[in-house]
Coordinates of C-alpha atoms in Angstrom, one line a residue:
M1 CA 6.5 34.7 9.7
I2 CA 10.0 33.4 10.8
S3 CA 9.5 35.1 14.1
E4 CA 6.5 32.8 14.8
F5 CA 8.9 29.8 15.1
I6 CA 11.2 31.4 17.8
G7 CA 10.5 30.3 21.3
R8 CA 7.8 27.8 20.5
K9 CA 7.6 24.5 22.3
K10 CA 8.8 21.6 20.1
I11 CA 6.1 19.5 18.5
G12 CA 7.5 16.3 20.1
Q13 CA 7.1 17.8 23.6
I14 CA 3.5 18.8 22.9
L15 CA 2.7 15.4 21.6
L16 CA 4.1 13.9 24.8
E17 CA 2.1 16.2 26.9
M18 CA -1.0 15.3 24.9
G19 CA -0.3 11.5 25.5
A20 CA -0.3 11.0 21.8
I21 CA 3.2 9.3 21.8
N22 CA 5.6 8.0 24.4
E23 CA 9.3 8.8 25.1
A24 CA 10.5 5.7 23.3
Q25 CA 8.5 6.5 20.2
L26 CA 9.9 10.1 20.2
A27 CA 13.4 8.9 20.6
D28 CA 13.0 6.3 17.8
S29 CA 11.5 9.0 15.5
L30 CA 14.3 11.4 16.1
E31 CA 16.8 8.6 15.1
I32 CA 14.9 7.9 11.9
Q33 CA 14.7 11.6 11.1
K34 CA 18.5 11.8 11.1
T35 CA 18.5 9.6 7.9
N36 CA 16.0 11.6 5.9
D37 CA 14.7 15.2 5.5
Q38 CA 11.2 14.6 6.8
L39 CA 9.6 16.7 9.5
I40 CA 9.4 14.8 12.8
G41 CA 5.6 14.7 12.7
Q42 CA 5.7 13.0 9.2
V43 CA 8.3 10.5 10.5
M44 CA 5.9 9.6 13.4
I45 CA 3.0 9.1 11.0
A46 CA 5.1 6.9 8.7
A47 CA 6.1 4.8 11.7
D48 CA 2.5 4.4 12.8
Y49 CA 3.2 6.2 16.1
L50 CA 0.7 8.9 15.2
D51 CA -2.1 9.8 12.9
D52 CA -2.5 13.1 11.1
V53 CA -5.5 14.1 13.3
M54 CA -3.3 14.2 16.4
L55 CA -0.5 15.9 14.5
A56 CA -2.9 18.6 13.3
K57 CA -4.2 19.1 16.9
A58 CA -0.7 19.4 18.2
L59 CA 0.3 21.9 15.5
A60 CA -2.7 24.0 16.3
K61 CA -1.7 24.0 19.9
Q62 CA 1.9 24.8 19.0
F63 CA 1.0 27.8 16.9
G64 CA -1.9 28.9 19.0
V65 CA -4.6 28.6 16.4
Q66 CA -7.9 26.8 16.0
Y67 CA -8.1 23.2 14.9
H68 CA -10.8 22.2 12.3
D69 CA -11.8 18.6 11.6
L70 CA -13.5 19.6 8.3
G71 CA -16.4 17.3 9.2
E72 CA -19.2 19.7 8.2
F73 CA -17.1 22.2 6.2
E74 CA -18.5 23.2 2.9
I75 CA -16.1 24.7 0.3
D76 CA -17.0 28.2 -0.8
H77 CA -16.9 28.3 -4.6
Q78 CA -16.6 32.1 -4.8
L79 CA -13.5 32.0 -2.5
M80 CA -12.0 29.1 -4.5
E81 CA -12.3 31.2 -7.7
M82 CA -10.1 33.9 -6.1
L83 CA -7.2 31.4 -5.9
P84 CA -5.3 29.6 -8.7
D85 CA -6.0 25.9 -8.8
D86 CA -2.3 25.2 -9.1
L87 CA -1.6 27.0 -5.9
I88 CA -4.2 25.0 -4.0
K89 CA -2.9 21.7 -5.4
M90 CA 0.7 22.6 -4.7
Y91 CA 0.3 23.5 -1.0
Y92 CA -3.0 21.8 -0.1
F93 CA -5.0 24.5 1.6
L94 CA -8.6 25.7 1.4
P95 CA -10.1 29.2 1.8
Y96 CA -12.2 29.4 5.0
S97 CA -13.5 33.0 5.1
L98 CA -12.8 36.6 3.9
A99 CA -13.2 39.7 6.0
G100 CA -12.0 43.0 4.6
N101 CA -8.3 42.6 3.7
R102 CA -7.8 39.3 5.6
M103 CA -8.4 35.8 4.3
T104 CA -8.5 32.9 6.6
I105 CA -7.4 29.6 5.2
I106 CA -7.3 26.0 6.4
I107 CA -3.8 24.4 6.2
H108 CA -2.0 21.3 7.5
D109 CA 1.6 22.7 7.8
P110 CA 2.0 26.0 9.6
T111 CA 5.8 25.8 9.1
N112 CA 5.6 26.3 5.4
V113 CA 6.6 29.9 5.0
A114 CA 6.8 29.7 1.2
M115 CA 3.1 28.9 1.1
F116 CA 2.1 32.0 3.1
D117 CA 4.3 34.2 1.0
A118 CA 2.8 32.7 -2.3
I119 CA -0.8 33.2 -1.2
H120 CA -0.1 36.8 0.0
V121 CA 1.6 37.7 -3.3
V122 CA -1.2 36.1 -5.4
T123 CA -4.2 37.6 -3.5
G124 CA -2.7 40.7 -2.0
L125 CA -4.5 39.8 1.2
D126 CA -3.2 39.3 4.8
I127 CA -3.5 35.6 5.8
D128 CA -4.8 34.0 8.9
Y129 CA -5.1 30.2 9.3
L130 CA -6.7 27.2 10.9
V131 CA -5.1 23.8 11.1
A132 CA -6.7 20.6 9.8
P133 CA -5.5 17.0 9.1
K134 CA -3.7 16.6 5.8
S135 CA -5.7 13.6 4.8
K136 CA -9.0 15.5 5.3
L137 CA -7.7 18.4 3.2
E138 CA -6.6 16.1 0.5
E139 CA -10.0 14.4 0.5
K140 CA -11.9 17.7 0.3
I141 CA -9.7 19.2 -2.4
G142 CA -9.6 15.9 -4.4
F143 CA -13.4 15.7 -4.6
F144 CA -13.8 19.4 -5.3
Y145 CA -11.7 19.0 -8.5
S146 CA -13.2 15.7 -9.5
L147 CA -15.5 15.6 -12.5
G148 CA -19.2 15.7 -11.4
L149 CA -22.4 15.8 -13.4
D150 CA -22.4 19.6 -13.8
G151 CA -20.5 22.7 -12.7
H152 CA -22.0 22.7 -9.2
K153 CA -22.4 19.0 -8.1
R154 CA -19.4 17.1 -6.9
L155 CA -19.0 13.3 -6.9
E156 CA -19.1 13.2 -3.1
D157 CA -22.6 14.6 -3.2
V158 CA -24.0 12.4 -6.0
S159 CA -25.3 8.9 -5.7
V160 CA -24.8 6.1 -8.2
G161 CA -28.6 6.2 -8.8
D162 CA -28.4 9.9 -9.7
I163 CA -25.7 9.2 -12.2
L164 CA -27.4 6.3 -13.8
D165 CA -30.6 8.3 -14.2
E166 CA -28.7 10.5 -16.7
V167 CA -27.2 7.6 -18.7
S168 CA -28.5 6.9 -22.2
L169 CA -27.6 3.4 -23.3
E170 CA -30.3 2.3 -25.6
F171 CA -27.8 1.5 -28.3
V172 CA -25.8 -1.0 -26.3
Q173 CA -28.3 -2.2 -23.7
D174 CA -26.8 -5.3 -22.0
G175 CA -23.7 -5.2 -24.1
G176 CA -24.6 -7.8 -26.7
E177 CA -21.9 -9.2 -29.0
D178 CA -23.3 -7.2 -32.0
A179 CA -22.7 -3.8 -30.3
R180 CA -20.5 -1.7 -32.6
E181 CA -17.3 -0.1 -31.5
T182 CA -18.7 3.4 -32.3
D183 CA -21.7 2.6 -30.0
L184 CA -19.3 1.6 -27.2
L185 CA -17.3 4.8 -27.7
K186 CA -20.4 6.9 -27.5
A187 CA -21.6 5.1 -24.3
A188 CA -18.2 5.4 -22.6
D189 CA -17.8 9.0 -23.5
Q190 CA -21.1 10.1 -21.8
K191 CA -20.5 12.5 -19.0
P192 CA -22.5 10.4 -16.5
I193 CA -20.5 7.3 -17.3
I194 CA -17.2 9.2 -16.9
A195 CA -18.5 10.5 -13.5
L196 CA -19.6 7.0 -12.5
V197 CA -16.2 5.5 -13.2
N198 CA -14.5 8.4 -11.4
K199 CA -16.7 7.9 -8.4
I200 CA -15.8 4.2 -8.3
L201 CA -12.1 5.1 -8.4
L202 CA -12.3 8.0 -5.9
E203 CA -14.3 6.1 -3.3
A204 CA -11.8 3.3 -3.5
I205 CA -8.9 5.7 -2.9
K206 CA -10.8 7.3 -0.1
E207 CA -11.3 4.0 1.7
S208 CA -7.7 2.9 1.1
A209 CA -8.7 -0.1 -1.0
S210 CA -5.9 -2.1 -2.6
D211 CA -8.1 -3.5 -5.4
I212 CA -11.4 -2.7 -7.2
H213 CA -13.5 -5.6 -8.5
I214 CA -16.2 -4.9 -11.0
E215 CA -18.1 -8.2 -11.5
A216 CA -20.8 -8.9 -14.1
E217 CA -23.6 -10.9 -12.7
E218 CA -26.8 -12.1 -14.5
D219 CA -28.9 -9.1 -13.6
M220 CA -26.5 -6.5 -12.2
V221 CA -22.9 -5.3 -11.8
Q222 CA -21.4 -5.6 -8.4
V223 CA -18.5 -3.3 -7.4
R224 CA -16.4 -4.6 -4.6
Y225 CA -13.3 -3.1 -2.8
R226 CA -10.6 -5.1 -1.2
I227 CA -9.7 -3.3 2.0
D228 CA -6.8 -4.6 4.1
G229 CA -7.1 -8.0 2.4
V230 CA -10.8 -8.5 2.7
L231 CA -13.5 -7.9 -0.1
Y232 CA -16.5 -5.8 0.7
N233 CA -19.6 -5.2 -1.5
K234 CA -19.8 -1.5 -2.1
M235 CA -22.2 -0.5 -4.9
P236 CA -24.6 -2.5 -7.0
I237 CA -25.0 -1.0 -10.5
A238 CA -27.7 -1.6 -13.1
K239 CA -26.8 -4.1 -15.7
K240 CA -27.4 -1.7 -18.5
A241 CA -24.3 0.3 -17.6
S242 CA -22.0 -2.7 -17.7
S243 CA -20.5 -2.4 -21.2
A244 CA -20.2 1.4 -21.0
I245 CA -18.3 1.1 -17.6
V246 CA -15.9 -1.5 -19.0
S247 CA -15.4 0.5 -22.2
R248 CA -14.6 3.6 -20.2
I249 CA -11.9 1.7 -18.3
K250 CA -10.5 0.3 -21.5
I251 CA -10.2 3.7 -23.0
M252 CA -8.4 4.9 -19.9
A253 CA -6.0 1.9 -20.1
D254 CA -5.6 2.2 -23.9
L255 CA -7.1 -1.2 -24.5
D256 CA -9.2 -2.5 -27.4
I257 CA -12.8 -1.7 -26.6
A258 CA -14.1 -3.8 -29.5
E259 CA -12.4 -7.0 -28.1
R260 CA -14.7 -8.6 -25.5
R261 CA -13.9 -12.3 -25.9
I262 CA -10.3 -12.6 -24.6
P263 CA -8.6 -11.3 -21.5
Q264 CA -6.8 -7.9 -21.6
D265 CA -4.3 -6.2 -19.3
G266 CA -3.4 -2.6 -19.1
A267 CA -2.7 0.4 -16.8
F268 CA -3.4 4.0 -16.3
S269 CA -2.5 6.7 -13.7
V270 CA -4.5 9.4 -12.0
V271 CA -3.4 12.3 -9.8
F272 CA -5.3 12.5 -6.5
G273 CA -4.2 15.5 -4.4
R274 CA -0.4 15.5 -4.8
A275 CA -0.2 11.8 -5.1
K276 CA 0.2 9.9 -8.4
I277 CA -1.8 6.7 -8.2
D278 CA -1.3 3.9 -10.7
F279 CA -4.0 1.4 -11.6
R280 CA -3.1 -2.0 -13.1
I281 CA -6.1 -3.4 -15.0
S282 CA -7.1 -7.0 -15.8
I283 CA -10.2 -7.7 -17.8
L284 CA -11.7 -11.2 -17.9
P285 CA -14.7 -12.2 -20.0
S286 CA -17.4 -14.4 -18.5
I287 CA -20.8 -15.8 -19.5
N288 CA -22.4 -12.7 -17.9
G289 CA -20.1 -10.1 -19.4
E290 CA -16.6 -8.7 -18.8
N291 CA -15.2 -8.5 -15.3
V292 CA -12.6 -6.0 -14.2
V293 CA -10.0 -6.0 -11.4
M294 CA -8.0 -2.9 -10.8
R295 CA -4.9 -3.0 -8.5
I296 CA -4.3 0.4 -6.9
L297 CA -0.7 1.4 -6.4
S298 CA -0.2 4.6 -4.5
R299 CA 3.4 5.7 -4.3
E300 CA 2.7 7.6 -1.1
N301 CA 1.4 4.4 0.6
I302 CA 4.5 2.2 0.2
R303 CA 6.6 2.0 3.4
I304 CA 10.2 1.4 2.6
D305 CA 11.5 1.8 6.2
L306 CA 12.5 -1.5 7.7
R307 CA 11.5 -0.3 11.2
T308 CA 7.9 0.0 10.3
L309 CA 7.3 -3.3 8.4
G310 CA 6.5 -5.4 11.4
F311 CA 9.7 -7.1 12.5
N312 CA 10.2 -7.7 16.3
Q313 CA 13.6 -6.8 17.5
A314 CA 15.2 -10.2 17.1
Q315 CA 13.8 -10.5 13.5
Y316 CA 15.0 -7.0 12.7
D317 CA 18.5 -7.7 13.9
L318 CA 18.6 -11.0 12.0
F319 CA 17.3 -9.4 8.8
L320 CA 20.0 -6.6 9.0
R321 CA 22.8 -9.1 9.6
N322 CA 21.9 -11.1 6.5
I323 CA 21.3 -8.2 4.1
A324 CA 24.7 -6.7 5.2
K325 CA 26.6 -9.7 3.8
P326 CA 28.5 -8.9 0.7
Y327 CA 27.1 -11.8 -1.4
G328 CA 24.6 -14.6 -1.2
M329 CA 20.8 -15.0 -1.9
N330 CA 17.9 -13.7 0.2
I331 CA 14.5 -15.1 -0.7
T332 CA 11.1 -13.8 0.4
S333 CA 8.1 -16.0 0.0
G334 CA 4.4 -15.7 0.4
P335 CA 1.2 -15.4 -1.7
T336 CA 0.4 -12.5 -4.0
G337 CA -0.4 -9.4 -2.0
S338 CA 1.6 -10.4 1.1
G339 CA 4.0 -7.5 1.0
K340 CA 7.0 -9.3 -0.5
T341 CA 7.9 -6.4 -2.8
T342 CA 7.7 -3.9 0.0
T343 CA 10.1 -5.9 2.1
L344 CA 12.6 -6.2 -0.7
Y345 CA 12.4 -2.5 -1.5
A346 CA 12.9 -1.7 2.2
A347 CA 16.1 -3.8 2.1
L348 CA 17.4 -2.0 -1.0
N349 CA 16.5 1.3 0.6
E350 CA 18.6 0.3 3.6
L351 CA 21.6 -0.7 1.4
K352 CA 21.7 1.9 -1.3
S353 CA 24.6 4.3 -1.4
S354 CA 26.9 6.0 -3.8
E355 CA 29.4 3.1 -3.2
V356 CA 27.2 0.3 -4.6
K357 CA 25.3 -0.3 -7.9
I358 CA 21.8 -1.8 -7.5
I359 CA 19.9 -3.2 -10.5
T360 CA 16.5 -4.7 -10.5
V361 CA 14.4 -6.7 -13.0
E362 CA 10.7 -6.7 -12.2
D363 CA 7.3 -7.5 -13.6
P364 CA 6.1 -4.9 -13.2
V365 CA 8.1 -2.1 -11.6
E366 CA 5.6 -1.1 -9.0
Y367 CA 7.4 1.8 -7.4
Q368 CA 10.4 3.8 -8.5
L369 CA 13.4 3.9 -6.1
A370 CA 15.8 6.8 -6.3
G371 CA 19.4 5.6 -6.8
V372 CA 18.3 2.2 -8.2
L373 CA 18.4 1.1 -11.8
Q374 CA 15.1 -0.7 -12.5
A375 CA 14.3 -2.7 -15.6
Q376 CA 10.8 -4.1 -16.4
V377 CA 10.0 -7.5 -17.9
F378 CA 8.3 -7.2 -21.2
I379 CA 6.6 -9.9 -23.3
N380 CA 6.1 -9.3 -27.0
K381 CA 3.4 -11.7 -28.1
N382 CA 4.0 -11.0 -31.8
D383 CA 7.7 -11.5 -31.6
P384 CA 8.8 -13.5 -28.6
E385 CA 12.5 -13.0 -29.4
R386 CA 12.1 -9.3 -28.7
S387 CA 10.6 -10.0 -25.2
M388 CA 12.6 -9.4 -22.0
T389 CA 12.1 -12.2 -19.6
F390 CA 13.5 -12.4 -16.1
A391 CA 16.2 -14.8 -17.4
K392 CA 17.1 -12.5 -20.4
G393 CA 17.1 -9.4 -18.2
L394 CA 19.3 -11.1 -15.6
R395 CA 21.9 -12.1 -18.2
S396 CA 22.0 -8.5 -19.4
I397 CA 22.2 -6.8 -16.0
L398 CA 25.1 -9.0 -14.9
R399 CA 27.2 -7.4 -17.7
H400 CA 26.5 -4.0 -16.1
D401 CA 28.7 -4.7 -13.0
P402 CA 26.0 -4.7 -10.3
D403 CA 26.8 -5.2 -6.6
I404 CA 23.2 -5.9 -5.6
I405 CA 20.5 -7.5 -7.8
L406 CA 16.8 -7.7 -7.2
I407 CA 14.8 -10.3 -9.2
G408 CA 11.1 -9.6 -9.0
E409 CA 10.2 -13.3 -8.9
I410 CA 11.9 -16.6 -9.6
R411 CA 9.4 -18.5 -11.8
D412 CA 11.4 -21.0 -13.7
G413 CA 14.5 -23.2 -13.6
E414 CA 16.5 -20.9 -15.9
T415 CA 15.9 -17.8 -13.7
A416 CA 16.6 -19.8 -10.6
E417 CA 19.9 -21.1 -12.0
I418 CA 21.1 -17.6 -13.0
A419 CA 20.1 -16.2 -9.6
V420 CA 22.0 -18.9 -7.7
N421 CA 25.1 -18.5 -9.9
S422 CA 25.0 -14.8 -9.4
A423 CA 24.9 -15.2 -5.6
L424 CA 27.9 -17.6 -5.8
T425 CA 29.9 -15.2 -7.9
G426 CA 30.0 -12.3 -5.5
H427 CA 26.6 -10.6 -5.9
L428 CA 24.0 -10.0 -3.2
V429 CA 20.8 -11.3 -4.7
F430 CA 17.2 -10.6 -3.5
S431 CA 14.2 -12.3 -5.0
T432 CA 10.7 -13.8 -4.3
L433 CA 9.4 -17.3 -4.7
H434 CA 5.9 -18.7 -4.1
A435 CA 5.9 -21.1 -1.2
N436 CA 3.8 -21.6 1.9
N437 CA 6.5 -21.1 4.4
A438 CA 10.3 -20.5 4.7
L439 CA 11.1 -24.2 4.9
D440 CA 9.1 -25.0 1.7
V441 CA 11.4 -22.6 -0.3
V442 CA 14.2 -25.2 -0.1
A443 CA 12.0 -27.9 -1.6
R444 CA 10.7 -25.4 -4.2
F445 CA 14.3 -24.8 -5.5
S446 CA 14.7 -28.6 -5.8
T447 CA 11.7 -28.8 -8.1
L448 CA 13.2 -26.0 -10.2
G449 CA 16.3 -28.2 -10.8
I450 CA 18.8 -26.5 -8.5
E451 CA 21.3 -28.9 -7.0
S452 CA 21.5 -29.0 -3.2
Y453 CA 25.2 -28.3 -3.1
L454 CA 24.7 -25.1 -5.1
L455 CA 21.6 -24.0 -3.1
S456 CA 23.3 -24.6 0.3
S457 CA 26.2 -22.4 -0.7
A458 CA 24.1 -19.6 -2.2
L459 CA 21.5 -19.1 0.5
N460 CA 21.8 -16.5 3.2
M461 CA 18.2 -16.1 4.4
I462 CA 14.7 -17.2 3.6
I463 CA 11.7 -15.2 4.8
A464 CA 8.0 -16.1 4.7
Q465 CA 5.5 -13.4 5.3
R466 CA 1.8 -12.5 5.4
L467 CA -0.2 -9.3 6.2
V468 CA -2.6 -9.1 9.1
R469 CA -5.0 -6.3 9.7
R470 CA -4.3 -3.7 12.4
L471 CA -7.0 -3.0 14.9
C472 CA -8.3 0.5 14.7
T473 CA -8.0 2.7 17.8
C474 CA -11.6 2.0 18.5
K475 CA -10.6 -1.5 19.7
E476 CA -12.0 -3.0 22.9
Q477 CA -10.4 -5.4 25.4
V478 CA -11.8 -8.9 25.4
E479 CA -11.3 -12.0 27.4
P480 CA -10.4 -15.0 25.1
T481 CA -12.3 -18.3 25.4
P482 CA -10.4 -21.5 26.2
Q483 CA -11.4 -22.8 22.7
E484 CA -10.0 -19.7 20.9
L485 CA -6.6 -20.2 22.6
L486 CA -6.8 -24.0 22.1
N487 CA -7.3 -23.4 18.4
L488 CA -4.0 -21.5 18.3
G489 CA -2.2 -24.2 20.3
R490 CA -2.1 -22.1 23.5
N491 CA -2.9 -23.0 27.0
Y492 CA -5.8 -21.0 28.5
D493 CA -4.4 -20.8 32.0
E494 CA -1.2 -19.4 30.7
Y495 CA -2.9 -16.5 28.8
K496 CA -6.2 -16.0 30.6
D497 CA -4.9 -12.9 32.4
R498 CA -3.3 -11.3 29.3
A499 CA -5.0 -8.4 27.5
F500 CA -6.4 -9.2 24.1
Y501 CA -8.5 -6.9 21.9
K502 CA -11.4 -7.2 19.4
P503 CA -12.5 -4.9 16.5
V504 CA -15.4 -2.5 17.2
G505 CA -15.8 -0.1 14.3
C506 CA -16.0 3.7 14.0
E507 CA -16.0 6.5 11.4
K508 CA -12.2 6.4 11.2
C509 CA -12.1 2.8 10.0
F510 CA -15.5 2.9 8.1
N511 CA -17.0 0.7 10.8
I512 CA -14.8 -2.2 9.9
G513 CA -12.8 -2.3 13.2
Y514 CA -9.5 -2.6 11.4
K515 CA -7.4 0.1 9.7
G516 CA -4.2 -0.8 7.8
R517 CA -2.1 -3.9 7.8
I518 CA 1.2 -5.0 9.3
A519 CA 3.5 -7.8 8.2
I520 CA 4.2 -11.0 10.1
F521 CA 7.4 -12.9 9.4
E522 CA 9.2 -16.1 9.9
I523 CA 12.9 -15.9 9.1
L524 CA 15.1 -18.9 8.4
S525 CA 18.8 -17.7 8.6
I526 CA 21.1 -20.2 6.9
S527 CA 23.5 -21.2 9.7
T528 CA 26.4 -23.7 9.1
E529 CA 24.2 -26.5 10.5
I530 CA 21.3 -25.6 8.3
R531 CA 23.6 -25.3 5.3
E532 CA 25.0 -28.8 5.9
M533 CA 21.5 -30.2 6.3
I534 CA 20.4 -28.7 2.9
L535 CA 23.6 -30.1 1.3
T536 CA 23.0 -33.6 2.5
G537 CA 19.3 -33.5 1.5
E538 CA 17.9 -33.7 5.0
N539 CA 14.1 -33.6 5.2
M540 CA 12.2 -30.4 6.0
Y541 CA 11.0 -31.7 9.4
E542 CA 14.6 -32.2 10.6
I543 CA 15.7 -28.8 9.2
G544 CA 12.7 -27.2 11.0
R545 CA 13.7 -28.8 14.3
A546 CA 17.3 -27.6 14.0
A547 CA 16.0 -24.1 13.1
R548 CA 13.7 -24.0 16.2
K549 CA 16.8 -24.6 18.4
Q550 CA 18.3 -21.5 16.8
G551 CA 15.3 -19.3 17.5
Y552 CA 13.2 -19.9 14.4
V553 CA 9.7 -18.4 14.9
T554 CA 6.8 -19.5 12.7
L555 CA 4.2 -17.3 11.0
L556 CA 1.6 -18.4 13.6
E557 CA 3.8 -17.5 16.5
S558 CA 4.6 -14.1 14.9
A559 CA 0.9 -13.4 14.4
F560 CA 0.1 -14.4 18.0
E561 CA 2.8 -12.1 19.3
K562 CA 1.0 -9.2 17.4
S563 CA -2.3 -10.1 19.2
L564 CA -0.5 -10.0 22.6
D565 CA 0.8 -6.6 21.7
G566 CA -2.7 -5.4 21.0
I567 CA -1.9 -4.8 17.3
T568 CA -4.3 -7.4 15.9
S569 CA -7.1 -9.7 17.1
L570 CA -7.1 -13.4 17.7
K571 CA -9.6 -13.8 14.8
E572 CA -6.9 -12.4 12.5
V573 CA -4.4 -14.8 14.0
E574 CA -6.6 -17.8 13.3
R575 CA -6.4 -17.0 9.5
Y576 CA -2.8 -18.0 9.6
I577 CA -3.1 -21.4 11.3
T578 CA -1.3 -24.1 9.3
D579 CA -0.8 -27.8 9.8

């Protein structure tokens, strides 16, 4: 097998010849690869220079084998029974055919020699292979091992109506208040209900949703997915299944199924392919029944490479200069779900080394970072003294001699005071604060009781950020109207000859026109002039004017730049217009 690698054209060169990447992207990917142990193709995918479909096509060309898109491929159950489940889940391949002593399999990584050896040892067969996109293999394998209605049907082949036809809920009906706990347990434990909840979860993962909303209406239950920041109606479900669905989710999250009058929060995890996916659950009662929101946290989806977040070159350089300072406070602001935590994790990932100690206190710890000590806020409702708040956690971690501290969120004056004092006593501090833009963060600290002379000395940098949807590759060029540009404060004559793009919709993006999101930023670097203005209590308008002279770029300008680069549309930019 090793001999197959000798003399082969490099994958980067093949991708260049295919027109899938350009020279600059290849060079950048090679630089990134020096800092990690990923294959170059995976580096390009992480940097959004490439998708796994083009990578699979290039690998097929490199190894001289057939490419398969898995579109119409049906898994052969008999062939699957010849292979251990653990082996398939470890290497992510599928059997394609068997002829005599040769089995053909579908794989995504032809360079994995250990996989070929393991399959040969287990089966005793000679192995040939085709190449397919990794995401398609994960999808097929994930659904194959998902719980269906019987030993032959799989969730991908079963409709919600088919599942509900097999549900027996006479004893709970619409989930009245007198329903007994044992009745709810029976309903939630029915195989069709388990299959239905699994289908809701799996479809959300398949469509890269960030949240699942299960909303109780008067005569039905509506399931909605938030995809790239926008909610979409996905599947209406009969009202009779409402209580059983919620009870099933409560069981998975270890919540009290008998309690339906007060909010509850919990969590559970599932394994989808080789990825562990965490679900954070919030249940809220309403007049029509209980409503569920599930936040989906996939550890494979988090991007902790600063190069891929969305900074332009000037912002990237400014960010690096500020996080390289030995002490001071760096604040990231924006609404919930704007990517603040990812930005902070990317900063820590850039800074971590054996020479520094990094400690975080978070609520919750969303992703585990190797080489970083992470503590989670905990509230004990029965005994508040035994809770760990941000302030209590901060006081404790300061006694553990950290160089760098991350505070998940500054919510109150006590936490703000400890954070500022930490920055003033030789620590590099990162945190988040809810504010509309970077300038508003200064005023927000004032309302938390932080004196201007302390704040001006502690601050290094303030970032405001949002997430805009990326246009899918199916995008089409469009000529903007004068009104569209006027709405964005732009002169039509100046931009009428520039290329802009609009969403179209295709199978790859589920006919939405957008796929994935990218961050837009405004960065206020605290220069000597800005520091003095904060100290003297200058108003935000004047601080903003001074910042503009130093190159300060607003969120709107950052978003508009993304539209000029063909990354997003003008309609997306309009979502970020502020007074």
